[in-house]
mmCIF file of C-alpha atoms and ligand atoms in Angstrom:
data_model
loop_
_atom_site.group_PDB
_atom_site.id
_atom_site.type_symbol
_atom_site.label_atom_id
_atom_site.label_comp_id
_atom_site.label_asym_id
_atom_site.label_seq_id
_atom_site.Cartn_x
_atom_site.Cartn_y
_atom_site.Cartn_z
ATOM 1 C CA MET A 284 70.548 88.065 80.752
ATOM 2 C CA ARG A 285 74.354 88.248 81.138
ATOM 3 C CA VAL A 286 76.378 89.866 83.807
ATOM 4 C CA TYR A 287 79.562 91.895 82.909
ATOM 5 C CA LYS A 288 81.975 92.948 85.660
ATOM 6 C CA PHE A 289 84.395 95.786 85.008
ATOM 7 C CA GLY A 290 87.201 96.278 87.400
ATOM 8 C CA GLY A 291 88.957 99.476 88.466
ATOM 9 C CA SER A 292 91.646 99.481 85.808
ATOM 10 C CA SER A 293 88.982 99.075 83.041
ATOM 11 C CA VAL A 294 87.554 102.457 83.998
ATOM 12 C CA GLN A 295 90.518 104.386 85.199
ATOM 13 C CA ASP A 296 90.515 107.202 82.655
ATOM 14 C CA VAL A 297 88.700 108.756 79.859
ATOM 15 C CA GLU A 298 89.946 106.370 77.159
ATOM 16 C CA ARG A 299 89.217 103.292 79.228
ATOM 17 C CA ILE A 300 85.718 104.368 79.943
ATOM 18 C CA LYS A 301 85.027 104.993 76.362
ATOM 19 C CA ASN A 302 86.430 101.625 75.619
ATOM 20 C CA VAL A 303 83.970 100.041 78.139
ATOM 21 C CA VAL A 304 81.095 101.949 76.547
ATOM 22 C CA SER A 305 82.053 100.605 73.138
ATOM 23 C CA ILE A 306 82.235 97.029 74.491
ATOM 24 C CA LEU A 307 78.743 97.447 75.816
ATOM 25 C CA ASP A 308 77.523 99.115 72.637
ATOM 26 C CA SER A 309 78.405 95.999 70.692
ATOM 27 C CA VAL A 310 76.117 93.616 72.534
ATOM 28 C CA ASP A 311 72.325 93.363 71.733
ATOM 29 C CA GLU A 312 71.084 91.608 74.807
ATOM 30 C CA PRO A 313 70.220 92.552 78.292
ATOM 31 C CA ILE A 314 73.249 93.116 80.476
ATOM 32 C CA VAL A 315 73.835 93.825 84.120
ATOM 33 C CA VAL A 316 76.897 95.765 84.413
ATOM 34 C CA VAL A 317 78.753 95.587 87.770
ATOM 35 C CA VAL A 318 81.516 98.060 88.175
ATOM 36 C CA SER A 319 84.329 98.676 90.713
ATOM 37 C CA ALA A 320 85.716 102.038 91.907
ATOM 38 C CA MET A 321 87.952 103.735 89.320
ATOM 39 C CA GLY A 322 91.577 102.906 89.137
ATOM 40 C CA LYS A 323 93.106 103.112 92.632
ATOM 41 C CA THR A 324 90.202 105.054 94.226
ATOM 42 C CA THR A 325 89.668 102.400 96.881
ATOM 43 C CA ASN A 326 93.238 102.653 98.083
ATOM 44 C CA ALA A 327 93.041 106.458 98.099
ATOM 45 C CA ILE A 328 89.885 106.408 100.178
ATOM 46 C CA GLU A 329 91.670 103.993 102.537
ATOM 47 C CA GLN A 330 94.282 106.630 102.969
ATOM 48 C CA VAL A 331 91.597 109.182 103.785
ATOM 49 C CA ILE A 332 90.367 106.899 106.607
ATOM 50 C CA GLU A 333 93.922 106.494 107.983
ATOM 51 C CA LEU A 334 94.316 110.257 108.148
ATOM 52 C CA ALA A 335 90.978 110.684 109.845
ATOM 53 C CA PHE A 336 91.837 108.094 112.489
ATOM 54 C CA ALA A 337 95.246 109.666 112.908
ATOM 55 C CA GLN A 338 93.389 112.832 113.952
ATOM 56 C CA LYS A 339 94.465 114.688 110.853
ATOM 57 C CA GLU A 340 90.981 115.793 110.065
ATOM 58 C CA ASP A 341 91.870 118.635 107.713
ATOM 59 C CA SER A 342 94.222 116.565 105.718
ATOM 60 C CA ALA A 343 91.526 113.849 105.477
ATOM 61 C CA LYS A 344 88.938 116.185 104.207
ATOM 62 C CA GLU A 345 91.359 117.754 101.811
ATOM 63 C CA ALA A 346 92.318 114.346 100.388
ATOM 64 C CA TRP A 347 88.586 113.397 100.144
ATOM 65 C CA LYS A 348 87.924 116.623 98.232
ATOM 66 C CA THR A 349 90.739 115.874 95.770
ATOM 67 C CA ILE A 350 89.237 112.347 95.074
ATOM 68 C CA CYS A 351 85.809 113.904 94.438
ATOM 69 C CA GLN A 352 87.179 116.602 92.226
ATOM 70 C CA ASN A 353 89.103 114.020 90.139
ATOM 71 C CA HIS A 354 85.712 112.368 89.523
ATOM 72 C CA ILE A 355 84.074 115.623 88.634
ATOM 73 C CA ASP A 356 86.854 116.470 86.302
ATOM 74 C CA LEU A 357 86.688 113.093 84.638
ATOM 75 C CA SER A 358 82.948 113.584 84.048
ATOM 76 C CA LYS A 359 83.628 116.880 82.487
ATOM 77 C CA ASP A 360 86.277 115.300 80.132
ATOM 78 C CA LEU A 361 83.664 112.744 79.156
ATOM 79 C CA ASP A 362 81.090 115.412 78.503
ATOM 80 C CA CYS A 363 78.649 113.681 80.933
ATOM 81 C CA GLU A 364 78.868 116.351 83.647
ATOM 82 C CA ASP A 365 75.147 117.215 83.345
ATOM 83 C CA HIS A 366 74.151 113.642 84.176
ATOM 84 C CA CYS A 367 76.751 113.291 87.001
ATOM 85 C CA HIS A 368 77.186 116.534 88.672
ATOM 86 C CA ALA A 369 74.367 116.453 91.297
ATOM 87 C CA HIS A 370 75.168 112.856 92.189
ATOM 88 C CA LEU A 371 79.008 113.463 92.545
ATOM 89 C CA GLU A 372 78.214 116.534 94.679
ATOM 90 C CA LYS A 373 75.969 114.508 96.940
ATOM 91 C CA TYR A 374 78.544 111.755 97.361
ATOM 92 C CA HIS A 375 81.194 114.510 98.050
ATOM 93 C CA SER A 376 79.091 115.974 100.861
ATOM 94 C CA GLN A 377 78.123 112.610 102.251
ATOM 95 C CA GLY A 378 81.741 111.816 102.551
ATOM 96 C CA GLN A 379 82.362 115.090 104.321
ATOM 97 C CA SER A 380 79.663 114.400 106.873
ATOM 98 C CA ILE A 381 80.911 110.783 107.408
ATOM 99 C CA LEU A 382 84.295 112.305 108.211
ATOM 100 C CA ASP A 383 82.683 114.645 110.681
ATOM 101 C CA THR A 384 81.500 111.764 112.697
ATOM 102 C CA TYR A 385 84.550 109.465 112.625
ATOM 103 C CA SER A 386 85.430 109.866 116.230
ATOM 104 C CA ARG A 387 82.007 108.612 117.329
ATOM 105 C CA LYS A 388 81.994 105.535 114.981
ATOM 106 C CA ASP A 389 83.414 102.096 114.822
ATOM 107 C CA ARG A 390 86.404 102.174 112.452
ATOM 108 C CA ASP A 391 85.130 99.278 110.244
ATOM 109 C CA GLU A 392 81.642 100.713 110.001
ATOM 110 C CA LEU A 393 83.015 104.137 109.013
ATOM 111 C CA TYR A 394 85.288 102.448 106.503
ATOM 112 C CA ASP A 395 82.404 100.897 104.709
ATOM 113 C CA GLN A 396 80.333 104.094 104.808
ATOM 114 C CA LEU A 397 83.161 106.005 103.077
ATOM 115 C CA ILE A 398 84.873 103.427 100.898
ATOM 116 C CA SER A 399 81.562 102.654 99.225
ATOM 117 C CA LEU A 400 81.389 106.015 97.742
ATOM 118 C CA GLY A 401 84.100 105.003 95.334
ATOM 119 C CA GLU A 402 81.871 102.540 93.560
ATOM 120 C CA LEU A 403 78.879 104.916 93.731
ATOM 121 C CA MET A 404 80.967 107.582 91.988
ATOM 122 C CA SER A 405 82.344 105.236 89.275
ATOM 123 C CA SER A 406 78.867 103.849 88.479
ATOM 124 C CA THR A 407 77.515 107.322 88.153
ATOM 125 C CA ILE A 408 80.202 108.262 85.498
ATOM 126 C CA LEU A 409 79.919 105.058 83.636
ATOM 127 C CA THR A 410 76.131 105.316 83.454
ATOM 128 C CA GLY A 411 76.490 109.004 82.444
ATOM 129 C CA SER A 412 78.890 108.022 79.581
ATOM 130 C CA MET A 413 76.602 105.200 78.487
ATOM 131 C CA ILE A 414 73.569 107.468 78.297
ATOM 132 C CA LEU A 415 75.565 110.034 76.403
ATOM 133 C CA ALA A 416 76.357 107.306 73.828
ATOM 134 C CA ASP A 417 72.642 106.533 73.483
ATOM 135 C CA LEU A 418 72.748 103.227 75.412
ATOM 136 C CA LYS A 419 69.555 102.483 77.226
ATOM 137 C CA ALA A 420 71.064 102.355 80.642
ATOM 138 C CA VAL A 421 69.828 102.899 84.207
ATOM 139 C CA ARG A 422 71.860 102.851 87.376
ATOM 140 C CA VAL A 423 70.571 100.975 90.346
ATOM 141 C CA ASP A 424 71.866 101.083 93.914
ATOM 142 C CA ALA A 425 73.564 97.748 94.740
ATOM 143 C CA ARG A 426 72.540 98.228 98.347
ATOM 144 C CA GLU A 427 68.914 97.770 97.411
ATOM 145 C CA MET A 428 69.905 94.247 96.167
ATOM 146 C CA ILE A 429 72.870 92.865 98.110
ATOM 147 C CA LYS A 430 71.558 92.141 101.714
ATOM 148 C CA THR A 431 74.164 91.370 104.217
ATOM 149 C CA ASP A 432 74.806 90.950 107.949
ATOM 150 C CA ALA A 433 76.559 93.782 109.819
ATOM 151 C CA GLN A 434 80.038 92.441 109.610
ATOM 152 C CA PHE A 435 81.666 95.566 108.226
ATOM 153 C CA ARG A 436 84.471 95.073 105.724
ATOM 154 C CA SER A 437 83.687 91.382 104.995
ATOM 155 C CA ALA A 438 79.905 91.174 105.182
ATOM 156 C CA ASN A 439 78.094 87.884 104.731
ATOM 157 C CA ILE A 440 75.262 87.564 102.241
ATOM 158 C CA ASN A 441 71.749 86.906 103.371
ATOM 159 C CA TRP A 442 70.968 84.764 100.247
ATOM 160 C CA GLY A 443 67.256 84.524 100.650
ATOM 161 C CA ALA A 444 66.731 88.318 101.011
ATOM 162 C CA THR A 445 69.220 88.994 98.372
ATOM 163 C CA GLU A 446 67.726 86.684 95.777
ATOM 164 C CA ASP A 447 64.221 88.321 96.267
ATOM 165 C CA ALA A 448 65.698 91.890 96.203
ATOM 166 C CA VAL A 449 67.916 91.216 93.053
ATOM 167 C CA LYS A 450 65.006 89.827 91.072
ATOM 168 C CA GLU A 451 62.626 92.576 92.351
ATOM 169 C CA VAL A 452 65.063 95.385 91.390
ATOM 170 C CA ILE A 453 66.257 94.070 88.123
ATOM 171 C CA ASN A 454 62.901 92.893 86.823
ATOM 172 C CA THR A 455 61.239 96.296 87.521
ATOM 173 C CA VAL A 456 63.739 98.635 85.907
ATOM 174 C CA GLY A 457 61.186 99.280 83.148
ATOM 175 C CA ASP A 458 60.693 98.581 79.514
ATOM 176 C CA GLY A 459 63.354 99.549 77.038
ATOM 177 C CA VAL A 460 66.254 99.292 79.469
ATOM 178 C CA GLN A 461 68.914 97.164 78.083
ATOM 179 C CA TYR A 462 71.707 97.805 80.609
ATOM 180 C CA VAL A 463 71.301 97.889 84.403
ATOM 181 C CA VAL A 464 74.446 99.390 85.854
ATOM 182 C CA THR A 465 75.270 98.765 89.578
ATOM 183 C CA GLN A 466 78.166 98.848 91.965
ATOM 184 C CA GLY A 467 80.353 95.936 92.900
ATOM 185 C CA PHE A 468 81.550 95.398 96.495
ATOM 186 C CA ILE A 469 78.819 97.156 98.450
ATOM 187 C CA GLY A 470 75.659 95.989 100.296
ATOM 188 C CA ARG A 471 73.373 96.906 103.079
ATOM 189 C CA GLU A 472 72.759 95.346 106.579
ATOM 190 C CA PRO A 473 69.316 95.074 108.114
ATOM 191 C CA LYS A 474 69.559 98.485 109.876
ATOM 192 C CA GLY A 475 70.234 100.163 106.641
ATOM 193 C CA ARG A 476 73.990 100.830 107.038
ATOM 194 C CA THR A 477 76.290 100.202 104.076
ATOM 195 C CA THR A 478 78.553 97.221 104.221
ATOM 196 C CA THR A 479 81.260 95.908 101.966
ATOM 197 C CA LEU A 480 82.183 92.314 100.867
ATOM 198 C CA GLY A 481 86.023 92.595 101.264
ATOM 199 C CA ARG A 482 88.622 94.114 98.980
ATOM 200 C CA GLU A 483 88.254 93.069 95.357
ATOM 201 C CA GLY A 484 84.739 91.943 96.156
ATOM 202 C CA SER A 485 83.162 93.229 92.982
ATOM 203 C CA ASP A 486 83.665 89.849 91.218
ATOM 204 C CA TYR A 487 81.660 88.322 94.061
ATOM 205 C CA THR A 488 78.802 90.825 93.583
ATOM 206 C CA ALA A 489 78.662 89.899 89.900
ATOM 207 C CA ALA A 490 78.508 86.198 90.839
ATOM 208 C CA ILE A 491 75.773 86.811 93.356
ATOM 209 C CA ILE A 492 73.567 88.629 90.786
ATOM 210 C CA SER A 493 74.387 85.986 88.163
ATOM 211 C CA TYR A 494 73.205 83.379 90.619
ATOM 212 C CA CYS A 495 69.988 85.217 91.703
ATOM 213 C CA MET A 496 69.018 86.143 88.042
ATOM 214 C CA ASP A 497 69.959 82.590 86.697
ATOM 215 C CA GLY A 498 72.238 84.414 84.260
ATOM 216 C CA GLU A 499 73.193 82.946 80.943
ATOM 217 C CA SER A 500 76.896 83.813 81.605
ATOM 218 C CA MET A 501 79.197 86.025 83.565
ATOM 219 C CA SER A 502 82.142 87.898 82.183
ATOM 220 C CA VAL A 503 84.954 89.400 84.147
ATOM 221 C CA TRP A 504 86.800 92.083 81.949
ATOM 222 C CA LYS A 505 90.439 92.541 82.807
ATOM 223 C CA ASP A 506 93.615 93.868 81.613
ATOM 224 C CA VAL A 507 95.059 90.354 80.974
ATOM 225 C CA PRO A 508 94.027 88.036 78.156
ATOM 226 C CA GLY A 509 92.270 85.600 80.575
ATOM 227 C CA VAL A 510 93.497 83.186 83.204
ATOM 228 C CA LEU A 511 97.202 82.344 82.621
ATOM 229 C CA THR A 512 99.404 79.573 83.806
ATOM 230 C CA ALA A 513 101.207 82.053 86.057
ATOM 231 C CA ASP A 514 101.313 85.778 86.826
ATOM 232 C CA PRO A 515 102.673 87.297 83.663
ATOM 233 C CA ARG A 516 104.534 90.065 85.565
ATOM 234 C CA LEU A 517 106.602 87.414 87.223
ATOM 235 C CA PHE A 518 106.626 84.809 84.454
ATOM 236 C CA PRO A 519 106.697 86.564 81.092
ATOM 237 C CA ASN A 520 106.226 83.263 79.174
ATOM 238 C CA ALA A 521 103.002 82.348 81.020
ATOM 239 C CA THR A 522 100.353 81.142 78.551
ATOM 240 C CA LEU A 523 96.577 81.415 78.344
ATOM 241 C CA LEU A 524 94.370 78.761 79.767
ATOM 242 C CA PRO A 525 91.439 78.582 77.302
ATOM 243 C CA ARG A 526 89.331 76.377 79.540
ATOM 244 C CA LEU A 527 89.174 75.643 83.204
ATOM 245 C CA SER A 528 86.787 73.743 85.363
ATOM 246 C CA TYR A 529 85.168 75.314 88.300
ATOM 247 C CA ARG A 530 87.137 72.960 90.515
ATOM 248 C CA VAL A 531 90.508 73.898 89.160
ATOM 249 C CA ALA A 532 89.614 77.641 89.235
ATOM 250 C CA ILE A 533 88.590 77.377 92.925
ATOM 251 C CA GLU A 534 91.897 75.591 93.664
ATOM 252 C CA MET A 535 93.944 78.272 91.890
ATOM 253 C CA THR A 536 92.198 81.076 93.741
ATOM 254 C CA TYR A 537 92.460 79.181 97.091
ATOM 255 C CA TYR A 538 96.256 79.080 96.607
ATOM 256 C CA GLY A 539 96.357 82.809 95.969
ATOM 257 C CA ALA A 540 95.919 83.209 92.118
ATOM 258 C CA GLN A 541 94.661 86.864 91.990
ATOM 259 C CA VAL A 542 92.668 86.643 88.765
ATOM 260 C CA ILE A 543 89.310 86.302 90.376
ATOM 261 C CA HIS A 544 87.979 86.804 93.874
ATOM 262 C CA PRO A 545 87.968 83.426 95.631
ATOM 263 C CA LYS A 546 84.342 83.580 96.665
ATOM 264 C CA THR A 547 83.241 84.127 92.948
ATOM 265 C CA ILE A 548 83.129 80.647 91.687
ATOM 266 C CA GLN A 549 80.923 78.850 94.129
ATOM 267 C CA PRO A 550 77.559 80.665 93.380
ATOM 268 C CA ILE A 551 77.986 80.235 89.637
ATOM 269 C CA GLN A 552 79.146 76.697 89.979
ATOM 270 C CA ARG A 553 75.915 75.923 91.908
ATOM 271 C CA LYS A 554 73.900 77.002 88.807
ATOM 272 C CA GLU A 555 76.482 75.932 86.324
ATOM 273 C CA ILE A 556 76.685 79.444 84.832
ATOM 274 C CA PRO A 557 79.878 79.758 82.598
ATOM 275 C CA LEU A 558 82.351 82.392 83.688
ATOM 276 C CA PHE A 559 84.465 84.106 81.079
ATOM 277 C CA VAL A 560 87.566 85.998 81.936
ATOM 278 C CA LYS A 561 88.278 88.425 79.099
ATOM 279 C CA SER A 562 90.480 91.246 78.141
ATOM 280 C CA PHE A 563 88.954 94.673 77.798
ATOM 281 C CA LEU A 564 92.067 95.515 75.764
ATOM 282 C CA ASP A 565 91.153 92.934 73.251
ATOM 283 C CA PRO A 566 87.490 92.321 73.467
ATOM 284 C CA ASN A 567 87.225 89.969 70.484
ATOM 285 C CA SER A 568 89.688 87.559 71.753
ATOM 286 C CA LYS A 569 88.225 84.501 73.567
ATOM 287 C CA GLY A 570 89.811 84.671 76.953
ATOM 288 C CA THR A 571 89.210 81.818 79.370
ATOM 289 C CA GLU A 572 85.969 79.947 79.863
ATOM 290 C CA ILE A 573 85.438 78.515 83.369
ATOM 291 C CA SER A 574 82.682 75.920 83.357
ATOM 292 C CA LYS A 575 81.804 72.442 84.469
ATOM 293 C CA VAL A 576 83.736 70.694 81.652
ATOM 294 C CA GLY A 577 87.201 72.396 81.822
ATOM 295 C CA ALA A 578 90.028 71.018 79.890
ATOM 296 C CA ALA A 579 91.100 67.361 79.464
ATOM 297 C CA LEU A 580 94.633 68.094 80.417
ATOM 298 C CA TYR A 581 96.276 71.126 82.172
ATOM 299 C CA PRO A 582 99.740 72.503 81.683
ATOM 300 C CA PRO A 583 101.723 73.150 84.932
ATOM 301 C CA MET A 584 100.332 76.285 86.677
ATOM 302 C CA ILE A 585 102.342 78.424 89.132
ATOM 303 C CA VAL A 586 100.807 80.558 91.953
ATOM 304 C CA VAL A 587 103.280 82.688 93.959
ATOM 305 C CA THR A 588 102.258 83.859 97.399
ATOM 306 C CA LYS A 589 104.605 86.309 98.941
ATOM 307 C CA ASP A 590 105.582 86.818 102.687
ATOM 308 C CA GLN A 591 104.278 83.425 103.814
ATOM 309 C CA TYR A 592 105.585 81.063 106.314
ATOM 310 C CA LEU A 593 104.643 77.445 106.452
ATOM 311 C CA LEU A 594 104.475 75.935 109.963
ATOM 312 C CA GLU A 595 104.375 72.180 110.040
ATOM 313 C CA PHE A 596 103.407 70.360 113.236
HETATM 314 N N1 LIG B 603 86.930 98.711 94.755
HETATM 315 C C1 LIG B 603 87.050 97.618 95.648
HETATM 316 C C2 LIG B 603 88.592 97.282 95.756
HETATM 317 O O1 LIG B 603 89.379 97.879 95.114
HETATM 318 C C3 LIG B 603 86.330 96.348 95.119
HETATM 319 C C4 LIG B 603 86.831 95.857 93.860
HETATM 320 O O2 LIG B 603 87.544 96.526 93.074
HETATM 321 O O3 LIG B 603 86.461 94.664 93.489
HETATM 322 O O4 LIG B 603 88.932 96.463 96.491
HETATM 323 MG MG1 MG B 604 89.664 96.274 91.919
#
C-alpha cells in the first residue's frame, strides 16, 4: 500500500481536480489518498472565525455561506453534484451551527470544529470525481483514525490508539476498493471533539498513516518539481535535489524550508519508508526521493526565514 498526499493547490479548481483523478487512475495498486482543503479554503475559514470573534456574526455567516457555495459550484462543474450535494449541505449547516455557539466556546476549540470542514468538503468532492471516473474509491473520516489529545490547533497524536484505528479502518473498507480517500490535518480527541494538527499538517497525517500501515512509500504531490536547493520564487536558478537523506530533510525543514511539514519525516524514518516529493504538474518526472541513503554529496542549499531576530547571549 502507498500513501499519496495532495495539497490544497493540487485540488484548487476543476482542471486540477481532474488532473489528480488522472494521476490516481494511472496506478494499479492500493492507495490511501490524503487531501487538504482546496486552494486557500483554510485561510478563508480563518477569516470567518475572525469575523465571528469580532462579533460580526452576520458577516461571518455570509462568508461561510460563500465558501460552501463555492464548493457546491465546483461539484456541479465536475458533474459529481449527485454524490456530493447531501454531504456539502450537511457541512454547510454544521458550520452554521458552530458559528451559533461561538460565544460559548473556547476560541481554539471552535477554530478546529470549523476549519476541519475545509478538508471534509474537499475530500467529498475529490471522492465524487473519482467515483465519476469509475475509480473504486471510498471516503473515510480521518477522525475515526487519527486519535489525539485535546490540544486544539496543534494536537498531539496518541500513537497506540491511532495505529489500532488506522489499521482497523483501512483494512475493513471492503473488497474491491482500490482507493481510500481521507482528510489531512484533522483528528479527534477522547471526548469526540474534532482537533487539528497545525497549519499545513496534512503531510503529517500522510506520514502517520504510512507509519501505521507500514506503507511501501509515501508521495507528496506539489506544484514544484521536488525539493529544490532553494525557494524558486526567491532564487530562480534553484535546482532539483534528486535524493536526500532523512537527516538532511529534517535539517532543512527545521531551518524553515517549507517543502514538507517538519513533523513528517520522523515517523517514516522510523520505518524507513521512502518519501517522494513530486510535481502534480509533471507526474512522470522523478522528483525527489527522501530515504535512508540520500546523496553522496549535496550542493549548497539556502533556506530563507523572514522576520527573524537572532539573540545571542
Ligand atoms: N488545510 C490545512 C492548511 O492549509 C492543512 C494543509 O493544507 O496541510 O493549513
Ligand atoms: Mg496546504
